[in-house]
RNA sequence: GCCGACAUAGCUCAGCGGUAGAGCAGCUGUUUCGUAAACAGCAGGUCCGCAGUUCGAAUCUGCGUGUCGGCUCCA
């Protein structure tokens, strides 16, 4: 789903010329076929030479699978980011050993240098072709296209097929000239996938593969995958003693002291920003009667995803969001047009009953805390306020060295409320973007059920894209459904606009992403332990404690390694814990009362007086940036 | 929730029908060392849980729980 935004990078659609190598890109962005449609199923994702090669590799893989497993029914096999997949209906589950055999067959097909040949059949012949070969999924695609043509009053286009060697498939193309043009490839994984993504339809087996122009590119990609695995926050979270998961509360993290330190540090930074920006922090109940969610519209949309609690014949739920409750504070008194903006922030614990199969480390959890806020403004203030919020996003992300990118998610099909209000909300967001001179991509129908939104993305150190912050302009849910009003200068009742915003998003997820982005080596200001003092021998321990005291006086987080290990071992231990600074203390340093810091990058810094060193670290930590 | 796989010491993993093993971490002792691993010893386990098959189950089967890779979903 984030693929579209990724492909277009930070450039606004209207400000960037299409890339010469990828002439179809802009078109692809805006004419992306509707999800699950027959058009989408035929769209092989081949929008560039590389994509064409990837899709061609999918054909070659299908050829191999059919040869090894006669009678296999084919789903679809598009190019995707970094590779391709193909879905198959097979008689038995595939195993990793099967992948090796398939790869071997594929290699033979590539070596045979078989040309890809396109041909067209009249629609009815095309349908018969796949019906005869017992390919019901292909027949279904063609039937859908025919139905669509009838509905549109157009004529059914001819069926296009691509053939290489013994294999011929329904396909819009394009393809590379021949199988010999296929670069180095590797099959990566087997997984399940439903036909057309619908869990009520047949379950197919999907094989993922990757293919590149050169061995170097393939190696680079495989390295990135291996590196991502090494950086996996679930692995590093254990190694760095940050958090853990236990089956007594699936989908919920247990925060260890060091992880909690990172959490508190992030939260403190955000609170400092919010105080500066005039936010007022509030706190609302976690256990709330279901009538609140009926009123907000959440019950209708997310009934199954809320944890229910029955109390004395009444149904309550653990709150999945903070927003509706903030309206009770808003309505606790009469509001004047002079009062705005009213900025309520809240770090409430939220619970969402995510389906068991979707849980994943810190990035997909059942309970979490957002740096949430609801800002109530007059309509004339919305543009300025959104501009200011975009500034908050940029500031907060600069603390961790990330550059935000922006997307505009518009009204979805399940939207509630007056369409005119939606139109207005979307218009106001566009104006805010223009006023802030910020470029963005549009994600049609990707808004929430109550508001269009600005979604903020980042690319991490491995080039992976993550959705982070969100800013939503709500003219419907809080204002209308909860009847929010204020008195204007003429004494008349007016509706405010409610902006929902979260900058880190969920703290759990944000920390998980940071762990992977930094590979556990947090910048000084965030590191749970900022420096380790390493006494060389036991006689240096007292001085080490004294130095630690000097550092702690300045608010720095310091440990002294008093173990009986050798200095080299202590350095290695600190290094593995990714501690930013190690300070070895021996006879020489103690006599001169100096510190010779070693950074975790392995750099030996010049000796300096204890106080100078402490002041330097404290200043670096306060500056809250990436070194 | 669905498809597939996996679950053995704190961590990483071996063992795969005959009563449980290694490395690292931990503890104890020796060592007091100059920028990424000193040496020795000790301790550590309802082999995820519950049933079943078997003379005998960590090992085979079923059910449950959790995790992983995907699908779907993500206010």
XYZ file of C-alpha atoms (C1' of nucleotides) in Angstrom:
702
model
C 0.000 0.000 0.000
C 2.903 2.321 0.662
C 4.471 1.276 -2.553
C 3.072 4.155 -4.539
C 4.428 6.820 -2.255
C 7.763 5.038 -2.233
C 8.152 4.973 -5.950
C 7.563 8.671 -6.273
C 9.993 9.711 -3.584
C 9.661 13.168 -2.149
C 8.686 14.881 -5.348
C 5.229 16.264 -5.718
C 3.414 14.820 -8.692
C 3.044 18.209 -10.304
C 6.578 19.407 -9.749
C 8.651 16.591 -11.146
C 9.173 15.557 -14.698
C 8.726 11.838 -15.240
C 11.962 9.965 -14.873
C 13.422 9.172 -18.240
C 13.971 5.563 -17.278
C 10.490 5.088 -15.992
C 8.154 6.867 -18.368
C 5.107 5.093 -16.995
C 5.637 6.169 -13.435
C 3.384 9.166 -13.167
C 0.679 7.385 -15.019
C 1.071 4.422 -12.759
C 0.600 6.573 -9.711
C -2.670 8.075 -10.744
C -4.132 5.324 -12.868
C -3.286 2.495 -10.527
C -5.993 -0.096 -11.140
C -8.524 -0.504 -8.413
C -7.564 -3.085 -5.833
C -8.815 -6.559 -6.651
C -10.161 -5.527 -10.043
C -9.599 -7.569 -13.166
C -7.497 -4.694 -14.466
C -5.238 -4.946 -11.481
C -4.877 -8.670 -11.917
C -3.730 -8.124 -15.468
C -1.406 -5.311 -14.478
C 1.905 -7.078 -14.253
C 3.516 -4.105 -12.544
C 5.908 -3.865 -15.469
C 6.400 -0.116 -15.623
C 10.125 -0.098 -16.355
C 12.743 -2.275 -18.018
C 13.676 -3.755 -14.645
C 10.022 -4.415 -13.832
C 9.549 -6.082 -17.213
C 12.455 -8.366 -16.438
C 11.023 -9.157 -13.029
C 7.669 -9.996 -14.493
C 9.359 -12.113 -17.157
C 11.144 -14.000 -14.389
C 7.760 -14.705 -12.824
C 6.713 -16.316 -16.125
C 9.854 -18.430 -16.132
C 9.141 -19.489 -12.558
C 5.581 -20.450 -13.498
C 6.984 -22.530 -16.348
C 9.241 -24.367 -13.911
C 6.453 -24.940 -11.395
C 4.129 -26.348 -14.033
C 6.823 -28.686 -15.277
C 7.568 -29.931 -11.774
C 3.946 -29.982 -10.663
C 1.719 -30.806 -13.638
C -1.838 -29.654 -13.186
C -0.873 -26.543 -11.260
C -3.411 -23.764 -11.566
C -2.009 -20.304 -12.041
C -3.032 -17.180 -10.133
C -1.215 -13.977 -10.952
C 2.485 -13.164 -11.138
C 3.362 -9.474 -11.103
C 6.585 -7.568 -10.606
C 6.835 -5.954 -7.184
C 9.380 -3.799 -5.408
C 12.709 -5.676 -5.538
C 11.346 -8.700 -7.374
C 8.249 -10.645 -8.267
C 5.886 -13.326 -7.106
C 3.519 -15.829 -8.626
C 0.516 -17.476 -6.952
C -0.182 -21.165 -7.570
C -2.821 -23.658 -6.583
C -0.953 -26.890 -5.883
C -1.873 -30.289 -4.500
C 0.624 -30.131 -1.682
C 2.448 -27.473 0.355
C 5.765 -26.380 -1.092
C 8.964 -26.831 0.906
C 12.272 -24.986 0.741
C 13.696 -27.995 -1.117
C 11.119 -27.395 -3.851
C 12.451 -23.881 -4.282
C 15.912 -25.215 -5.102
C 14.443 -27.550 -7.721
C 12.377 -24.725 -9.213
C 15.415 -22.467 -9.329
C 17.313 -25.151 -11.205
C 14.593 -25.472 -13.829
C 14.467 -21.722 -14.166
C 18.195 -21.546 -14.748
C 17.828 -24.069 -17.576
C 15.047 -21.997 -19.125
C 17.151 -18.843 -18.947
C 20.139 -20.644 -20.464
C 17.926 -21.860 -23.343
C 17.480 -18.243 -24.492
C 13.794 -18.599 -25.354
C 12.201 -15.521 -26.940
C 9.023 -14.027 -25.423
C 6.388 -13.982 -28.151
C 3.191 -12.005 -27.958
C 0.025 -13.024 -29.721
C -3.622 -12.066 -29.653
C -6.682 -14.256 -29.736
C -10.282 -13.221 -30.190
C -11.886 -13.039 -26.726
C -13.875 -16.264 -27.004
C -10.851 -18.204 -28.247
C -8.752 -16.788 -25.454
C -11.285 -17.927 -22.897
C -11.429 -21.381 -24.476
C -7.628 -21.579 -24.445
C -7.477 -21.272 -20.656
C -10.632 -23.292 -20.038
C -9.138 -26.197 -21.983
C -5.951 -25.997 -19.977
C -7.850 -26.063 -16.698
C -6.832 -22.573 -15.632
C -10.003 -21.355 -13.871
C -8.370 -18.277 -12.370
C -7.338 -17.030 -15.781
C -10.846 -17.722 -17.072
C -12.256 -15.726 -14.193
C -10.083 -12.738 -15.066
C -11.267 -12.864 -18.673
C -14.900 -13.216 -17.602
C -14.540 -10.193 -15.365
C -13.042 -8.172 -18.183
C -15.906 -9.214 -20.428
C -18.452 -8.241 -17.789
C -16.757 -4.890 -17.357
C -16.723 -4.273 -21.112
C -20.428 -5.046 -21.260
C -21.152 -2.738 -18.363
C -19.119 0.051 -19.971
C -20.758 -0.567 -23.346
C -17.355 -1.135 -24.951
C -16.264 -4.167 -26.865
C -14.127 -6.831 -25.274
C -10.504 -6.396 -26.373
C -8.628 -9.369 -27.787
C -6.914 -11.691 -25.333
C -3.170 -11.133 -25.267
C -0.824 -13.986 -24.486
C 2.896 -14.208 -24.022
C 4.710 -17.402 -24.773
C 8.266 -18.484 -24.151
C 9.387 -22.057 -24.689
C 6.594 -24.411 -23.663
C 4.862 -21.863 -21.435
C 2.129 -19.486 -22.474
C 0.292 -17.155 -20.128
C -2.454 -14.573 -20.148
C -0.564 -11.336 -19.937
C -0.660 -7.675 -20.878
C 3.139 -7.481 -21.001
C 5.585 -6.034 -21.572
C 8.356 -8.584 -21.379
C 12.055 -8.683 -22.104
C 13.023 -9.989 -25.536
C 14.030 -13.427 -24.378
C 14.740 -15.457 -21.275
C 18.455 -14.821 -21.748
C 17.824 -11.186 -20.802
C 16.919 -12.272 -17.303
C 19.559 -11.269 -14.770
C 20.733 -13.077 -11.642
C 17.766 -14.185 -9.560
C 16.942 -15.996 -6.356
C 13.745 -17.432 -4.942
C 13.193 -16.142 -1.454
C 10.086 -17.390 0.285
C 6.902 -19.398 0.139
C 3.769 -18.079 1.747
C 0.023 -18.262 1.584
C -2.134 -15.796 -0.294
C -5.821 -15.753 -1.095
C -7.064 -15.566 -4.619
C -7.723 -11.881 -5.169
C -6.799 -11.161 -1.567
C -10.159 -12.420 -0.362
C -10.090 -14.804 2.571
C -13.304 -16.430 1.354
C -11.649 -17.413 -1.928
C -9.200 -20.289 -2.458
C -5.907 -20.156 -0.589
C -2.975 -20.204 -3.004
C 0.729 -20.648 -2.452
C 2.838 -17.665 -3.315
C 6.506 -17.887 -4.219
C 8.511 -14.692 -3.835
C 11.680 -14.118 -5.806
C 14.106 -11.358 -6.561
C 15.969 -10.599 -9.766
C 18.421 -7.873 -10.718
C 20.333 -6.537 -13.715
C 23.697 -7.561 -12.301
C 25.186 -9.911 -9.753
C 26.356 -6.848 -7.883
C 22.787 -5.564 -7.580
C 21.562 -8.964 -6.421
C 24.340 -9.214 -3.853
C 23.538 -5.715 -2.653
C 19.893 -6.615 -2.221
C 20.684 -9.836 -0.390
C 23.059 -7.903 1.843
C 20.294 -5.415 2.679
C 17.998 -8.301 3.575
C 20.625 -9.891 5.787
C 21.374 -6.541 7.385
C 17.674 -5.950 8.021
C 17.508 -9.305 9.751
C 20.489 -8.432 11.927
C 18.858 -5.137 12.839
C 15.475 -6.673 13.570
C 14.217 -4.857 16.658
C 12.860 -8.108 18.059
C 16.384 -9.524 18.110
C 18.112 -6.310 19.237
C 15.451 -5.660 21.850
C 16.567 -8.833 23.613
C 20.281 -8.294 23.019
C 20.159 -4.724 24.326
C 17.767 -5.589 27.160
C 15.150 -3.057 26.028
C 11.893 -5.024 26.078
C 10.425 -8.489 25.791
C 7.219 -10.234 24.784
C 5.438 -12.986 26.689
C 2.549 -15.237 25.864
C 0.544 -13.998 28.842
C -0.087 -10.807 26.885
C 0.401 -11.384 23.174
C 0.973 -8.251 21.154
C 2.066 -6.219 24.159
C 5.601 -5.287 25.116
C 7.136 -5.611 28.565
C 9.469 -2.640 28.846
C 12.748 -3.274 30.627
C 14.565 -0.421 32.379
C 16.707 0.495 29.369
C 13.810 0.462 26.935
C 11.719 2.488 29.330
C 14.570 5.016 29.530
C 14.422 5.511 25.773
C 10.669 5.835 26.025
C 10.825 8.463 28.755
C 13.497 10.398 26.905
C 11.387 10.571 23.747
C 8.330 11.491 25.743
C 10.174 14.213 27.632
C 11.406 15.707 24.366
C 7.887 15.756 22.953
C 6.440 17.245 26.141
C 9.068 19.972 26.000
C 8.047 20.752 22.407
C 4.384 20.678 23.329
C 4.814 22.979 26.319
C 6.637 25.408 24.092
C 3.812 25.226 21.532
C 1.023 25.836 24.012
C -0.373 22.334 24.388
C -2.191 21.365 27.570
C -1.890 17.743 28.614
C -5.025 15.863 29.601
C -5.808 12.308 30.646
C -9.055 10.435 30.030
C -10.386 7.030 31.153
C -9.257 3.817 29.529
C -12.479 1.925 30.268
C -15.367 3.577 28.446
C -19.018 2.727 27.811
C -19.727 1.494 24.316
C -22.274 4.246 23.717
C -19.368 6.630 23.273
C -18.067 4.527 20.384
C -21.540 4.230 18.905
C -21.742 7.984 18.897
C -18.295 8.433 17.348
C -18.888 5.805 14.663
C -16.078 3.525 15.820
C -18.472 0.818 16.962
C -19.907 0.553 13.455
C -16.462 0.403 11.870
C -14.277 -1.371 14.414
C -16.642 -3.321 16.630
C -14.598 -6.516 16.293
C -11.365 -4.749 17.035
C -12.317 -3.455 20.459
C -11.775 -5.307 23.702
C -15.094 -5.497 25.505
C -15.656 -5.581 29.223
C -19.062 -6.482 30.626
C -19.844 -4.678 33.854
C -23.256 -5.072 35.539
C -25.021 -5.809 32.246
C -23.391 -2.839 30.553
C -20.862 -3.128 27.763
C -17.689 -1.143 28.102
C -14.573 -1.230 25.971
C -10.913 -0.465 26.468
C -10.396 2.701 24.487
C -8.871 2.224 21.036
C -8.468 5.985 20.610
C -8.376 9.054 22.795
C -10.243 11.455 20.579
C -13.938 11.112 21.462
C -13.221 11.521 25.136
C -11.394 14.782 24.633
C -14.721 16.286 23.585
C -15.987 15.921 27.151
C -13.258 18.243 28.281
C -13.978 20.601 25.409
C -17.683 20.714 26.285
C -17.082 21.167 30.006
C -17.511 24.889 29.479
C -18.728 27.358 26.920
C -16.069 28.154 24.348
C -15.429 31.552 22.805
C -13.856 32.294 19.442
C -11.097 33.923 21.479
C -10.116 30.619 23.084
C -8.590 28.979 20.048
C -6.478 27.127 19.244
C -7.131 24.737 22.121
C -4.425 22.067 22.081
C -5.027 18.999 24.226
C -2.274 16.402 24.255
C -2.685 12.945 25.762
C -0.450 9.946 26.302
C -3.281 7.465 26.841
C -2.849 3.714 26.727
C -4.852 2.352 23.791
C -6.010 -1.193 23.124
C -6.949 -2.585 19.741
C -7.807 -6.201 19.220
C -5.672 -6.837 16.168
C -6.158 -10.255 14.633
C -3.696 -12.718 16.073
C -1.955 -13.394 12.772
C -1.141 -9.731 12.251
C 0.831 -9.161 15.449
C 4.501 -8.458 14.939
C 7.028 -7.202 17.484
C 6.656 -3.535 18.330
C 5.410 -2.600 14.890
C 2.021 -4.270 15.291
C 0.772 -4.480 18.848
C -2.466 -4.764 20.786
C -1.721 -2.066 23.299
C 0.269 1.052 22.785
C 0.624 4.703 23.656
C 0.562 7.500 21.119
C 1.868 11.026 21.482
C -1.673 12.007 20.684
C -3.190 15.477 20.529
C -6.423 17.098 19.506
C -6.250 20.675 18.425
C -9.498 22.617 18.159
C -9.398 25.619 15.856
C -11.688 28.070 14.120
C -11.940 27.421 10.393
C -9.869 30.528 9.651
C -7.021 29.139 11.770
C -6.754 25.730 10.190
C -4.165 26.527 7.538
C -1.806 28.179 9.995
C -2.215 25.431 12.535
C -1.517 22.671 10.047
C 1.530 24.605 8.892
C 2.715 24.763 12.489
C 2.057 21.037 12.957
C 4.105 20.240 9.861
C 6.860 22.274 11.491
C 6.530 20.196 14.667
C 6.920 17.050 12.598
C 10.060 18.354 10.963
C 11.555 19.404 14.276
C 10.826 16.130 16.040
C 12.196 14.076 13.161
C 15.367 16.142 13.046
C 16.098 14.853 16.578
C 16.589 11.411 15.102
C 17.960 12.513 11.747
C 14.935 11.518 9.692
C 13.449 13.503 6.833
C 9.673 13.354 6.620
C 7.774 12.969 3.346
C 4.137 13.840 3.035
C 1.071 12.200 1.545
C -2.499 13.461 1.316
C -5.069 10.719 1.976
C -8.518 11.621 0.749
C -12.104 10.618 1.524
C -12.623 6.865 1.705
C -15.734 4.974 0.645
C -16.770 4.319 4.236
C -16.757 8.014 5.131
C -19.376 9.305 7.568
C -20.958 12.734 7.526
C -21.884 15.444 5.066
C -19.939 15.232 1.770
C -19.793 19.014 1.664
C -17.805 19.029 4.902
C -15.391 16.508 3.400
C -14.878 18.618 0.347
C -14.156 21.590 2.569
C -11.729 19.627 4.747
C -9.802 18.398 1.730
C -9.686 21.887 0.277
C -8.325 23.293 3.537
C -5.593 20.646 3.695
C -4.522 21.437 0.148
C -4.347 25.107 1.059
C -2.253 24.292 4.101
C 0.179 22.306 1.955
C 0.384 25.171 -0.507
C 0.872 27.754 2.236
C 3.679 25.706 3.770
C 5.140 25.107 0.303
C 5.297 21.375 0.933
C 5.162 18.807 -1.830
C 3.185 15.630 -1.378
C 1.686 12.640 -3.121
C -2.022 11.910 -3.167
C -3.348 8.634 -1.841
C -6.922 8.464 -3.042
C -9.546 7.128 -0.620
C -6.942 6.436 2.039
C -8.356 8.810 4.661
C -10.028 7.682 7.888
C -13.778 7.235 8.076
C -14.100 10.643 9.729
C -11.384 12.818 8.195
C -8.948 13.307 5.325
C -5.396 13.200 6.565
C -1.790 14.022 5.994
C 0.369 10.950 6.451
C 4.059 11.319 7.084
C 6.605 8.796 5.863
C 10.317 8.330 6.376
C 12.970 6.163 4.766
C 15.205 4.435 7.261
C 18.916 3.683 7.058
C 18.236 0.661 4.840
C 15.968 2.593 2.509
C 12.810 1.015 3.874
C 9.742 3.170 4.027
C 7.680 3.563 7.199
C 4.499 5.460 7.853
C 4.905 7.498 10.970
C 2.991 10.619 11.904
C -0.511 11.622 10.933
C -2.433 14.899 10.882
C -6.188 14.697 10.316
C -8.604 17.563 9.638
C -11.881 16.489 11.231
C -14.992 18.519 10.395
C -17.301 15.593 10.967
C -16.717 13.217 13.829
C -15.745 15.305 16.831
C -17.393 18.578 15.760
C -20.701 17.220 14.433
C -21.249 13.934 16.228
C -20.229 15.385 19.569
C -21.872 18.718 18.900
C -18.901 20.948 19.592
C -19.610 24.647 19.449
C -18.176 28.020 20.220
C -19.610 31.499 20.325
C -18.365 33.805 17.586
C -17.951 37.598 17.693
C -21.612 38.049 16.726
C -22.768 35.845 19.586
C -23.682 33.017 17.218
C -22.922 29.335 17.712
C -20.281 27.962 15.374
C -18.536 24.627 14.836
C -14.809 24.370 15.460
C -12.541 22.062 13.448
C -10.744 19.261 15.301
C -7.245 18.315 14.194
C -6.079 14.882 15.302
C -2.327 14.561 15.282
C 0.370 12.175 16.437
C 3.997 12.845 15.595
C 5.842 9.793 16.823
C 2.639 7.834 16.261
C 2.718 4.907 18.631
C 5.753 5.103 20.888
C 6.126 1.335 20.626
C 6.303 1.388 16.879
C 8.477 4.510 16.801
C 11.045 2.933 19.109
C 10.965 -0.317 17.106
C 11.710 1.602 13.921
C 14.474 3.615 15.613
C 16.114 0.424 16.885
C 16.321 -0.847 13.312
C 17.267 2.504 11.818
C 20.178 2.954 14.226
C 20.919 -0.780 14.444
C 20.657 -0.292 18.211
C 23.304 2.460 18.280
C 21.066 5.280 19.498
C 22.280 8.851 19.278
C 23.748 10.116 22.544
C 20.624 11.919 23.713
C 18.530 8.741 23.389
C 21.026 6.080 24.439
C 19.835 4.352 27.619
C 23.437 4.266 28.852
C 25.422 7.187 27.486
C 28.850 6.329 28.848
C 30.593 3.454 30.579
C 33.566 4.126 32.812
C 36.130 1.321 32.606
C 38.565 1.091 35.522
C 41.623 -0.869 34.436
C 42.262 -2.481 37.802
C 40.365 -2.618 41.086
C 42.472 0.193 42.514
C 40.889 2.491 39.918
C 37.299 1.812 40.941
C 36.985 4.660 43.425
C 38.138 7.179 40.856
C 35.805 5.629 38.287
C 32.876 6.152 40.636
C 33.984 9.717 41.175
C 34.103 10.384 37.439
C 30.686 8.785 37.016
C 29.412 11.161 39.693
C 30.742 14.162 37.770
C 28.881 12.949 34.680
C 25.670 12.160 36.568
C 25.638 15.628 38.111
C 25.087 16.888 34.585
C 22.177 14.538 34.016
C 24.129 11.995 32.011
C 23.354 8.270 32.209
C 26.529 6.491 33.230
C 27.607 3.054 34.395
C 30.856 1.899 35.943
C 32.042 -1.570 34.939
C 33.293 -2.897 38.261
C 33.543 -6.506 37.121
C 36.779 -8.421 37.538
C 37.210 -8.725 33.783
C 40.107 -7.345 31.836
C 39.784 -3.893 30.349
C 39.579 -5.316 26.833
C 36.633 -7.399 27.850
C 34.860 -4.430 29.431
C 35.324 -2.412 26.265
C 33.963 -5.219 24.178
C 30.940 -5.526 26.459
C 30.199 -1.791 26.240
C 30.756 -1.919 22.508
C 28.231 -4.714 22.105
C 25.726 -2.731 24.115
C 26.369 0.142 21.647
C 27.230 2.571 24.436
C 28.241 5.889 22.800
C 31.266 6.608 25.013
C 33.721 4.407 26.902
C 36.136 6.005 29.300
C 39.124 3.956 30.393
C 40.553 4.998 33.718
C 44.037 3.922 34.807
C 46.957 5.358 36.754
C 47.786 7.935 34.079
C 44.268 9.405 33.872
C 43.694 9.414 37.594
C 46.881 11.296 38.281
C 46.015 13.969 35.704
C 42.242 13.795 36.393
C 41.635 13.405 32.691
C 39.434 11.183 30.607
C 40.451 9.608 27.309
C 37.132 8.807 25.693
C 36.709 6.119 23.123
C 33.593 6.287 20.966
C 31.649 3.231 19.915
C 32.836 3.977 16.390
C 36.278 3.002 17.692
C 37.620 6.527 17.666
C 40.130 7.441 20.372
C 39.491 11.030 21.428
C 42.146 13.258 22.990
C 42.369 13.312 26.767
C 40.500 16.113 28.473
C 39.730 17.178 32.021
C 36.820 15.366 33.659
C 34.693 18.500 33.878
C 35.427 19.484 30.291
C 34.461 16.041 29.096
C 31.292 16.042 31.182
C 30.256 19.487 29.941
C 30.896 18.450 26.360
C 28.769 15.326 26.649
C 25.996 17.163 28.457
C 25.894 19.790 25.716
C 25.859 17.156 22.993
C 23.056 15.323 24.754
C 20.983 18.460 25.220
C 21.364 19.357 21.544
C 19.234 16.308 20.793
C 20.539 15.402 17.384
C 22.300 12.610 15.594
C 26.033 12.912 15.992
C -8.781 -14.937 11.527
C -6.544 -17.813 7.053
C -2.130 -20.716 4.541
C 2.715 -22.678 5.756
C 6.743 -23.315 9.195
C 8.771 -23.270 14.033
C 8.851 -23.832 19.825
C 15.190 -27.839 23.760
C 19.271 -23.787 29.645
C 18.908 -16.331 30.205
C 20.712 -16.066 24.613
C 22.243 -18.769 19.931
C 21.643 -23.628 18.630
C 22.812 -29.433 18.346
C 20.212 -33.979 19.492
C 14.925 -36.389 16.047
C 12.094 -43.576 19.515
C 16.356 -46.020 24.430
C 16.033 -41.691 30.474
C 19.303 -34.109 27.814
C 24.304 -31.481 25.064
C 27.681 -27.195 23.289
C 29.178 -22.042 22.973
C 28.116 -17.389 25.118
C 25.884 -15.243 29.506
C 25.535 -16.381 35.198
C 27.982 -17.866 39.938
C 32.758 -19.078 42.674
C 37.980 -18.874 42.777
C 42.575 -17.313 40.611
C 44.173 -13.063 37.655
C 44.498 -6.561 38.223
C 45.668 -6.434 33.001
C 46.154 0.128 28.534
C 41.303 0.437 24.174
C 36.508 -5.537 20.864
C 36.763 -12.065 24.498
C 42.440 -14.014 30.872
C 42.203 -19.102 33.206
C 39.798 -22.949 36.085
C 35.643 -24.903 38.414
C 30.344 -24.865 39.540
C 25.442 -24.332 38.714
C 21.594 -24.097 35.326
C 16.159 -27.767 31.835
C 7.966 -29.998 33.803
C 12.876 -30.455 25.987
C 5.794 -24.656 25.169
C 1.014 -27.102 27.480
C -2.579 -31.201 27.465
C -4.017 -35.794 25.547
C -2.719 -40.174 22.638
C 0.514 -44.197 20.112
C 4.602 -47.243 22.219
C 7.791 -51.778 26.737
C 9.869 -46.779 26.290
C 8.400 -39.993 23.549
C 12.374 -33.950 23.510
C 11.878 -37.234 19.133
C 5.646 -40.060 16.250
C 0.036 -38.356 16.184
C -4.019 -34.958 17.691
C -5.704 -30.570 20.167
C -4.362 -25.898 22.482
C -0.999 -21.616 23.192
C 2.800 -18.516 21.354
C 6.215 -17.008 17.604
C 8.006 -16.460 12.466
C 7.039 -15.754 6.786
C 2.974 -14.187 4.017
C -2.542 -13.003 3.017
C -6.265 -9.791 4.948
C -6.772 -5.672 8.230
C -4.502 -1.245 10.410
C -9.427 4.328 13.563
